[in-house]
Amino acid sequence: MNKNKEISALYKILVLYEEFIENKSPNIDSYLNYIDRLYVYWIGVGDKEIYEILKGLWVLGANAGHKRVKSMVFHIIDLINKRYK
């Protein structure tokens, strides 16, 4: 993936979580499955900090809270932006 695709993929985490908390998605599975796919990608890339954050969000699941999910998504996006400078 290139920088823009990575950022878009990570931003989707927040979108899926918001759909869940706004009851547009009946369960948390879409959110968790998506994080799991990204987790595998970032393990392959070898970026330990990013895949550890993703694993943390997965472990917290529905209990992560909107503020935390948003904060972590934007933190990861910042890490990616710094990596591509």
mmCIF file of N, CA, C and O in Angstrom:
data_model
loop_
_atom_site.group_PDB
_atom_site.id
_atom_site.type_symbol
_atom_site.label_atom_id
_atom_site.label_comp_id
_atom_site.label_asym_id
_atom_site.label_seq_id
_atom_site.Cartn_x
_atom_site.Cartn_y
_atom_site.Cartn_z
ATOM 1 N N MET A 1 0.837 -1.179 0.000
ATOM 2 C CA MET A 1 0.000 0.000 0.000
ATOM 3 C C MET A 1 0.882 1.243 0.000
ATOM 4 O O MET A 1 1.940 1.237 0.602
ATOM 5 N N ASN A 2 0.389 2.274 -0.602
ATOM 6 C CA ASN A 2 1.095 3.544 -0.531
ATOM 7 C C ASN A 2 0.553 4.360 0.648
ATOM 8 O O ASN A 2 -0.378 3.939 1.336
ATOM 9 N N LYS A 3 1.135 5.529 0.858
ATOM 10 C CA LYS A 3 0.773 6.361 2.012
ATOM 11 C C LYS A 3 -0.720 6.663 2.061
ATOM 12 O O LYS A 3 -1.366 6.494 3.113
ATOM 13 N N ASN A 4 -1.295 7.102 0.956
ATOM 14 C CA ASN A 4 -2.709 7.472 0.954
ATOM 15 C C ASN A 4 -3.618 6.276 1.231
ATOM 16 O O ASN A 4 -4.618 6.408 1.949
ATOM 17 N N LYS A 5 -3.279 5.125 0.693
ATOM 18 C CA LYS A 5 -4.087 3.925 0.946
ATOM 19 C C LYS A 5 -3.970 3.483 2.399
ATOM 20 O O LYS A 5 -4.950 3.050 3.001
ATOM 21 N N GLU A 6 -2.786 3.596 2.965
ATOM 22 C CA GLU A 6 -2.611 3.245 4.379
ATOM 23 C C GLU A 6 -3.449 4.163 5.264
ATOM 24 O O GLU A 6 -4.143 3.688 6.175
ATOM 25 N N ILE A 7 -3.400 5.450 4.982
ATOM 26 C CA ILE A 7 -4.160 6.402 5.786
ATOM 27 C C ILE A 7 -5.657 6.170 5.636
ATOM 28 O O ILE A 7 -6.393 6.148 6.628
ATOM 29 N N SER A 8 -6.114 5.942 4.419
ATOM 30 C CA SER A 8 -7.540 5.669 4.194
ATOM 31 C C SER A 8 -7.974 4.403 4.918
ATOM 32 O O SER A 8 -9.049 4.359 5.524
ATOM 33 N N ALA A 9 -7.133 3.381 4.859
ATOM 34 C CA ALA A 9 -7.454 2.112 5.517
ATOM 35 C C ALA A 9 -7.558 2.303 7.027
ATOM 36 O O ALA A 9 -8.448 1.742 7.680
ATOM 37 N N LEU A 10 -6.678 3.103 7.582
ATOM 38 C CA LEU A 10 -6.711 3.333 9.023
ATOM 39 C C LEU A 10 -7.880 4.215 9.432
ATOM 40 O O LEU A 10 -8.503 3.980 10.468
ATOM 41 N N TYR A 11 -8.200 5.199 8.626
ATOM 42 C CA TYR A 11 -9.335 6.069 8.936
ATOM 43 C C TYR A 11 -10.639 5.269 8.968
ATOM 44 O O TYR A 11 -11.548 5.571 9.745
ATOM 45 N N LYS A 12 -10.700 4.218 8.156
ATOM 46 C CA LYS A 12 -11.904 3.380 8.108
ATOM 47 C C LYS A 12 -12.188 2.726 9.466
ATOM 48 O O LYS A 12 -13.335 2.435 9.788
ATOM 49 N N ILE A 13 -11.169 2.524 10.275
ATOM 50 C CA ILE A 13 -11.373 1.980 11.623
ATOM 51 C C ILE A 13 -12.335 2.879 12.387
ATOM 52 O O ILE A 13 -13.290 2.395 13.010
ATOM 53 N N LEU A 14 -12.088 4.179 12.338
ATOM 54 C CA LEU A 14 -12.939 5.135 13.044
ATOM 55 C C LEU A 14 -14.359 5.114 12.474
ATOM 56 O O LEU A 14 -15.329 5.125 13.230
ATOM 57 N N VAL A 15 -14.475 5.063 11.172
ATOM 58 C CA VAL A 15 -15.793 5.017 10.526
ATOM 59 C C VAL A 15 -16.571 3.787 10.981
ATOM 60 O O VAL A 15 -17.751 3.888 11.352
ATOM 61 N N LEU A 16 -15.929 2.635 10.983
ATOM 62 C CA LEU A 16 -16.607 1.403 11.404
ATOM 63 C C LEU A 16 -17.011 1.462 12.877
ATOM 64 O O LEU A 16 -18.097 0.996 13.251
ATOM 65 N N TYR A 17 -16.159 2.027 13.718
ATOM 66 C CA TYR A 17 -16.500 2.145 15.132
ATOM 67 C C TYR A 17 -17.690 3.081 15.313
ATOM 68 O O TYR A 17 -18.611 2.792 16.086
ATOM 69 N N GLU A 18 -17.685 4.198 14.592
ATOM 70 C CA GLU A 18 -18.796 5.148 14.684
ATOM 71 C C GLU A 18 -20.096 4.524 14.186
ATOM 72 O O GLU A 18 -21.160 4.774 14.767
ATOM 73 N N GLU A 19 -20.027 3.721 13.148
ATOM 74 C CA GLU A 19 -21.232 3.020 12.678
ATOM 75 C C GLU A 19 -21.768 2.097 13.758
ATOM 76 O O GLU A 19 -22.974 1.983 13.952
ATOM 77 N N PHE A 20 -20.874 1.436 14.469
ATOM 78 C CA PHE A 20 -21.288 0.548 15.548
ATOM 79 C C PHE A 20 -21.945 1.330 16.682
ATOM 80 O O PHE A 20 -23.041 0.984 17.131
ATOM 81 N N ILE A 21 -21.302 2.417 17.139
ATOM 82 C CA ILE A 21 -21.859 3.129 18.292
ATOM 83 C C ILE A 21 -23.126 3.900 17.934
ATOM 84 O O ILE A 21 -23.931 4.196 18.814
ATOM 85 N N GLU A 22 -23.317 4.220 16.668
ATOM 86 C CA GLU A 22 -24.538 4.904 16.235
ATOM 87 C C GLU A 22 -25.625 3.907 15.832
ATOM 88 O O GLU A 22 -26.642 4.296 15.268
ATOM 89 N N ASN A 23 -25.391 2.639 16.114
ATOM 90 C CA ASN A 23 -26.327 1.541 15.835
ATOM 91 C C ASN A 23 -26.633 1.354 14.354
ATOM 92 O O ASN A 23 -27.664 0.802 13.994
ATOM 93 N N LYS A 24 -25.736 1.809 13.488
ATOM 94 C CA LYS A 24 -25.902 1.548 12.066
ATOM 95 C C LYS A 24 -25.391 0.156 11.720
ATOM 96 O O LYS A 24 -25.712 -0.398 10.693
ATOM 97 N N SER A 25 -24.562 -0.376 12.592
ATOM 98 C CA SER A 25 -24.061 -1.736 12.460
ATOM 99 C C SER A 25 -24.529 -2.492 13.698
ATOM 100 O O SER A 25 -24.283 -2.050 14.819
ATOM 101 N N PRO A 26 -25.198 -3.621 13.518
ATOM 102 C CA PRO A 26 -25.800 -4.314 14.663
ATOM 103 C C PRO A 26 -24.810 -4.918 15.652
ATOM 104 O O PRO A 26 -25.141 -5.143 16.796
ATOM 105 N N ASN A 27 -23.582 -5.170 15.215
ATOM 106 C CA ASN A 27 -22.611 -5.740 16.145
ATOM 107 C C ASN A 27 -21.215 -5.203 15.843
ATOM 108 O O ASN A 27 -20.998 -4.525 14.853
ATOM 109 N N ILE A 28 -20.308 -5.542 16.675
ATOM 110 C CA ILE A 28 -18.942 -5.029 16.608
ATOM 111 C C ILE A 28 -18.060 -5.835 15.656
ATOM 112 O O ILE A 28 -16.926 -5.454 15.369
ATOM 113 N N ASP A 29 -18.561 -6.917 15.113
ATOM 114 C CA ASP A 29 -17.745 -7.827 14.309
ATOM 115 C C ASP A 29 -17.079 -7.183 13.099
ATOM 116 O O ASP A 29 -15.914 -7.475 12.809
ATOM 117 N N SER A 30 -17.773 -6.326 12.373
ATOM 118 C CA SER A 30 -17.163 -5.682 11.196
ATOM 119 C C SER A 30 -15.937 -4.881 11.607
ATOM 120 O O SER A 30 -14.894 -4.930 10.953
ATOM 121 N N TYR A 31 -16.066 -4.145 12.677
ATOM 122 C CA TYR A 31 -14.966 -3.338 13.210
ATOM 123 C C TYR A 31 -13.789 -4.217 13.620
ATOM 124 O O TYR A 31 -12.647 -3.983 13.217
ATOM 125 N N LEU A 32 -14.066 -5.259 14.395
ATOM 126 C CA LEU A 32 -12.996 -6.129 14.873
ATOM 127 C C LEU A 32 -12.336 -6.904 13.748
ATOM 128 O O LEU A 32 -11.104 -7.054 13.731
ATOM 129 N N ASN A 33 -13.109 -7.408 12.813
ATOM 130 C CA ASN A 33 -12.542 -8.146 11.681
ATOM 131 C C ASN A 33 -11.662 -7.244 10.827
ATOM 132 O O ASN A 33 -10.614 -7.671 10.328
ATOM 133 N N TYR A 34 -12.087 -6.007 10.644
ATOM 134 C CA TYR A 34 -11.298 -5.065 9.861
ATOM 135 C C TYR A 34 -9.970 -4.756 10.560
ATOM 136 O O TYR A 34 -8.917 -4.754 9.927
ATOM 137 N N ILE A 35 -10.024 -4.518 11.857
ATOM 138 C CA ILE A 35 -8.781 -4.278 12.611
ATOM 139 C C ILE A 35 -7.868 -5.490 12.505
ATOM 140 O O ILE A 35 -6.658 -5.351 12.343
ATOM 141 N N ASP A 36 -8.443 -6.673 12.578
ATOM 142 C CA ASP A 36 -7.641 -7.894 12.483
ATOM 143 C C ASP A 36 -6.900 -7.971 11.149
ATOM 144 O O ASP A 36 -5.722 -8.327 11.103
ATOM 145 N N ARG A 37 -7.564 -7.617 10.056
ATOM 146 C CA ARG A 37 -6.909 -7.627 8.739
ATOM 147 C C ARG A 37 -5.770 -6.609 8.693
ATOM 148 O O ARG A 37 -4.684 -6.896 8.171
ATOM 149 N N LEU A 38 -6.022 -5.422 9.223
ATOM 150 C CA LEU A 38 -4.961 -4.416 9.237
ATOM 151 C C LEU A 38 -3.808 -4.833 10.141
ATOM 152 O O LEU A 38 -2.646 -4.579 9.831
ATOM 153 N N TYR A 39 -4.116 -5.474 11.236
ATOM 154 C CA TYR A 39 -3.090 -5.976 12.154
ATOM 155 C C TYR A 39 -2.145 -6.915 11.426
ATOM 156 O O TYR A 39 -0.920 -6.783 11.519
ATOM 157 N N VAL A 40 -2.705 -7.831 10.645
ATOM 158 C CA VAL A 40 -1.888 -8.782 9.889
ATOM 159 C C VAL A 40 -1.012 -8.034 8.874
ATOM 160 O O VAL A 40 0.171 -8.337 8.720
ATOM 161 N N TYR A 41 -1.589 -7.041 8.197
ATOM 162 C CA TYR A 41 -0.817 -6.244 7.242
ATOM 163 C C TYR A 41 0.380 -5.586 7.932
ATOM 164 O O TYR A 41 1.506 -5.658 7.450
ATOM 165 N N TRP A 42 0.131 -4.935 9.079
ATOM 166 C CA TRP A 42 1.209 -4.203 9.741
ATOM 167 C C TRP A 42 2.244 -5.121 10.364
ATOM 168 O O TRP A 42 3.413 -4.737 10.498
ATOM 169 N N ILE A 43 1.857 -6.339 10.711
ATOM 170 C CA ILE A 43 2.864 -7.317 11.133
ATOM 171 C C ILE A 43 3.785 -7.603 9.956
ATOM 172 O O ILE A 43 5.004 -7.642 10.098
ATOM 173 N N GLY A 44 3.179 -7.791 8.780
ATOM 174 C CA GLY A 44 3.968 -8.049 7.577
ATOM 175 C C GLY A 44 4.896 -6.900 7.222
ATOM 176 O O GLY A 44 6.026 -7.108 6.774
ATOM 177 N N VAL A 45 4.435 -5.682 7.427
ATOM 178 C CA VAL A 45 5.253 -4.494 7.159
ATOM 179 C C VAL A 45 6.379 -4.396 8.193
ATOM 180 O O VAL A 45 7.450 -3.874 7.916
ATOM 181 N N GLY A 46 6.115 -4.926 9.368
ATOM 182 C CA GLY A 46 7.127 -4.927 10.423
ATOM 183 C C GLY A 46 7.117 -3.686 11.294
ATOM 184 O O GLY A 46 8.100 -3.396 11.973
ATOM 185 N N ASP A 47 6.003 -2.960 11.303
ATOM 186 C CA ASP A 47 5.907 -1.762 12.126
ATOM 187 C C ASP A 47 5.268 -2.131 13.464
ATOM 188 O O ASP A 47 4.050 -2.135 13.610
ATOM 189 N N LYS A 48 6.124 -2.436 14.419
ATOM 190 C CA LYS A 48 5.665 -2.939 15.714
ATOM 191 C C LYS A 48 4.750 -1.963 16.443
ATOM 192 O O LYS A 48 3.749 -2.366 17.029
ATOM 193 N N GLU A 49 5.070 -0.682 16.415
ATOM 194 C CA GLU A 49 4.252 0.294 17.142
ATOM 195 C C GLU A 49 2.821 0.320 16.610
ATOM 196 O O GLU A 49 1.861 0.314 17.379
ATOM 197 N N ILE A 50 2.680 0.305 15.288
ATOM 198 C CA ILE A 50 1.343 0.345 14.701
ATOM 199 C C ILE A 50 0.583 -0.937 14.977
ATOM 200 O O ILE A 50 -0.575 -0.907 15.386
ATOM 201 N N TYR A 51 1.219 -2.096 14.802
ATOM 202 C CA TYR A 51 0.444 -3.312 15.031
ATOM 203 C C TYR A 51 0.136 -3.532 16.502
ATOM 204 O O TYR A 51 -0.888 -4.127 16.836
ATOM 205 N N GLU A 52 0.934 -2.994 17.396
ATOM 206 C CA GLU A 52 0.593 -3.094 18.818
ATOM 207 C C GLU A 52 -0.613 -2.219 19.162
ATOM 208 O O GLU A 52 -1.462 -2.612 19.962
ATOM 209 N N ILE A 53 -0.693 -1.040 18.572
ATOM 210 C CA ILE A 53 -1.853 -0.175 18.789
ATOM 211 C C ILE A 53 -3.110 -0.849 18.252
ATOM 212 O O ILE A 53 -4.154 -0.869 18.917
ATOM 213 N N LEU A 54 -3.008 -1.417 17.053
ATOM 214 C CA LEU A 54 -4.161 -2.098 16.463
ATOM 215 C C LEU A 54 -4.600 -3.277 17.329
ATOM 216 O O LEU A 54 -5.797 -3.488 17.543
ATOM 217 N N LYS A 55 -3.647 -4.028 17.839
ATOM 218 C CA LYS A 55 -3.984 -5.155 18.711
ATOM 219 C C LYS A 55 -4.672 -4.648 19.979
ATOM 220 O O LYS A 55 -5.633 -5.253 20.464
ATOM 221 N N GLY A 56 -4.214 -3.534 20.508
ATOM 222 C CA GLY A 56 -4.843 -2.947 21.690
ATOM 223 C C GLY A 56 -6.287 -2.555 21.424
ATOM 224 O O GLY A 56 -7.172 -2.818 22.250
ATOM 225 N N LEU A 57 -6.536 -1.932 20.273
ATOM 226 C CA LEU A 57 -7.914 -1.583 19.919
ATOM 227 C C LEU A 57 -8.768 -2.835 19.774
ATOM 228 O O LEU A 57 -9.921 -2.867 20.198
ATOM 229 N N TRP A 58 -8.193 -3.876 19.186
ATOM 230 C CA TRP A 58 -8.937 -5.131 19.004
ATOM 231 C C TRP A 58 -9.280 -5.730 20.362
ATOM 232 O O TRP A 58 -10.408 -6.162 20.593
ATOM 233 N N VAL A 59 -8.320 -5.750 21.271
ATOM 234 C CA VAL A 59 -8.553 -6.317 22.607
ATOM 235 C C VAL A 59 -9.637 -5.523 23.345
ATOM 236 O O VAL A 59 -10.518 -6.099 23.983
ATOM 237 N N LEU A 60 -9.594 -4.206 23.255
ATOM 238 C CA LEU A 60 -10.598 -3.376 23.920
ATOM 239 C C LEU A 60 -11.974 -3.523 23.296
ATOM 240 O O LEU A 60 -12.990 -3.395 23.977
ATOM 241 N N GLY A 61 -12.018 -3.783 21.991
ATOM 242 C CA GLY A 61 -13.283 -3.999 21.297
ATOM 243 C C GLY A 61 -14.271 -2.864 21.506
ATOM 244 O O GLY A 61 -13.931 -1.694 21.387
ATOM 245 N N ALA A 62 -15.492 -3.219 21.842
ATOM 246 C CA ALA A 62 -16.558 -2.235 22.027
ATOM 247 C C ALA A 62 -16.290 -1.307 23.207
ATOM 248 O O ALA A 62 -16.849 -0.217 23.284
ATOM 249 N N ASN A 63 -15.417 -1.712 24.111
ATOM 250 C CA ASN A 63 -15.114 -0.911 25.298
ATOM 251 C C ASN A 63 -14.047 0.153 25.061
ATOM 252 O O ASN A 63 -13.697 0.878 25.996
ATOM 253 N N ALA A 64 -13.542 0.244 23.854
ATOM 254 C CA ALA A 64 -12.464 1.198 23.577
ATOM 255 C C ALA A 64 -12.919 2.640 23.778
ATOM 256 O O ALA A 64 -12.163 3.459 24.282
ATOM 257 N N GLY A 65 -14.133 2.936 23.395
ATOM 258 C CA GLY A 65 -14.643 4.298 23.512
ATOM 259 C C GLY A 65 -14.257 5.137 22.302
ATOM 260 O O GLY A 65 -13.168 4.995 21.755
ATOM 261 N N HIS A 66 -15.178 5.989 21.889
ATOM 262 C CA HIS A 66 -14.975 6.789 20.680
ATOM 263 C C HIS A 66 -13.742 7.676 20.773
ATOM 264 O O HIS A 66 -12.943 7.762 19.835
ATOM 265 N N LYS A 67 -13.555 8.330 21.898
ATOM 266 C CA LYS A 67 -12.423 9.243 22.071
ATOM 267 C C LYS A 67 -11.099 8.504 21.896
ATOM 268 O O LYS A 67 -10.181 9.001 21.226
ATOM 269 N N ARG A 68 -10.992 7.317 22.470
ATOM 270 C CA ARG A 68 -9.753 6.537 22.385
ATOM 271 C C ARG A 68 -9.523 6.046 20.960
ATOM 272 O O ARG A 68 -8.405 6.116 20.440
ATOM 273 N N VAL A 69 -10.573 5.524 20.317
ATOM 274 C CA VAL A 69 -10.421 5.033 18.942
ATOM 275 C C VAL A 69 -9.970 6.172 18.039
ATOM 276 O O VAL A 69 -9.018 6.027 17.264
ATOM 277 N N LYS A 70 -10.624 7.307 18.152
ATOM 278 C CA LYS A 70 -10.265 8.466 17.326
ATOM 279 C C LYS A 70 -8.820 8.892 17.590
ATOM 280 O O LYS A 70 -8.051 9.142 16.654
ATOM 281 N N SER A 71 -8.442 8.962 18.844
ATOM 282 C CA SER A 71 -7.088 9.357 19.208
ATOM 283 C C SER A 71 -6.051 8.392 18.632
ATOM 284 O O SER A 71 -5.027 8.824 18.075
ATOM 285 N N MET A 72 -6.299 7.116 18.751
ATOM 286 C CA MET A 72 -5.340 6.125 18.261
ATOM 287 C C MET A 72 -5.259 6.126 16.736
ATOM 288 O O MET A 72 -4.164 6.011 16.171
ATOM 289 N N VAL A 73 -6.396 6.276 16.068
ATOM 290 C CA VAL A 73 -6.390 6.323 14.599
ATOM 291 C C VAL A 73 -5.552 7.516 14.128
ATOM 292 O O VAL A 73 -4.686 7.370 13.254
ATOM 293 N N PHE A 74 -5.775 8.672 14.708
ATOM 294 C CA PHE A 74 -5.017 9.843 14.283
ATOM 295 C C PHE A 74 -3.552 9.772 14.708
ATOM 296 O O PHE A 74 -2.672 10.296 14.013
ATOM 297 N N HIS A 75 -3.267 9.092 15.795
ATOM 298 C CA HIS A 75 -1.877 8.870 16.199
ATOM 299 C C HIS A 75 -1.169 8.001 15.158
ATOM 300 O O HIS A 75 -0.040 8.304 14.743
ATOM 301 N N ILE A 76 -1.814 6.935 14.724
ATOM 302 C CA ILE A 76 -1.213 6.058 13.713
ATOM 303 C C ILE A 76 -1.026 6.819 12.404
ATOM 304 O O ILE A 76 0.009 6.685 11.739
ATOM 305 N N ILE A 77 -2.014 7.609 12.017
ATOM 306 C CA ILE A 77 -1.898 8.398 10.789
ATOM 307 C C ILE A 77 -0.700 9.343 10.888
ATOM 308 O O ILE A 77 0.064 9.494 9.920
ATOM 309 N N ASP A 78 -0.497 9.935 12.050
ATOM 310 C CA ASP A 78 0.670 10.801 12.263
ATOM 311 C C ASP A 78 1.969 10.010 12.112
ATOM 312 O O ASP A 78 2.929 10.497 11.505
ATOM 313 N N LEU A 79 2.014 8.804 12.639
ATOM 314 C CA LEU A 79 3.194 7.960 12.494
ATOM 315 C C LEU A 79 3.488 7.677 11.025
ATOM 316 O O LEU A 79 4.638 7.708 10.584
ATOM 317 N N ILE A 80 2.442 7.418 10.269
ATOM 318 C CA ILE A 80 2.617 7.136 8.838
ATOM 319 C C ILE A 80 3.115 8.387 8.120
ATOM 320 O O ILE A 80 4.036 8.302 7.296
ATOM 321 N N ASN A 81 2.523 9.517 8.417
ATOM 322 C CA ASN A 81 2.978 10.764 7.788
ATOM 323 C C ASN A 81 4.461 11.023 8.063
ATOM 324 O O ASN A 81 5.194 11.438 7.183
ATOM 325 N N LYS A 82 4.899 10.768 9.281
ATOM 326 C CA LYS A 82 6.296 10.959 9.625
ATOM 327 C C LYS A 82 7.195 9.970 8.883
ATOM 328 O O LYS A 82 8.318 10.300 8.507
ATOM 329 N N ARG A 83 6.704 8.764 8.700
ATOM 330 C CA ARG A 83 7.491 7.735 8.013
ATOM 331 C C ARG A 83 7.724 8.093 6.555
ATOM 332 O O ARG A 83 8.764 7.756 5.994
ATOM 333 N N TYR A 84 6.782 8.772 5.927
ATOM 334 C CA TYR A 84 6.900 9.098 4.509
ATOM 335 C C TYR A 84 7.565 10.457 4.258
ATOM 336 O O TYR A 84 7.639 10.883 3.117
ATOM 337 N N LYS A 85 8.036 11.138 5.276
ATOM 338 C CA LYS A 85 8.705 12.433 5.069
ATOM 339 C C LYS A 85 10.084 12.243 4.510
ATOM 340 O O LYS A 85 10.770 11.339 4.710
#
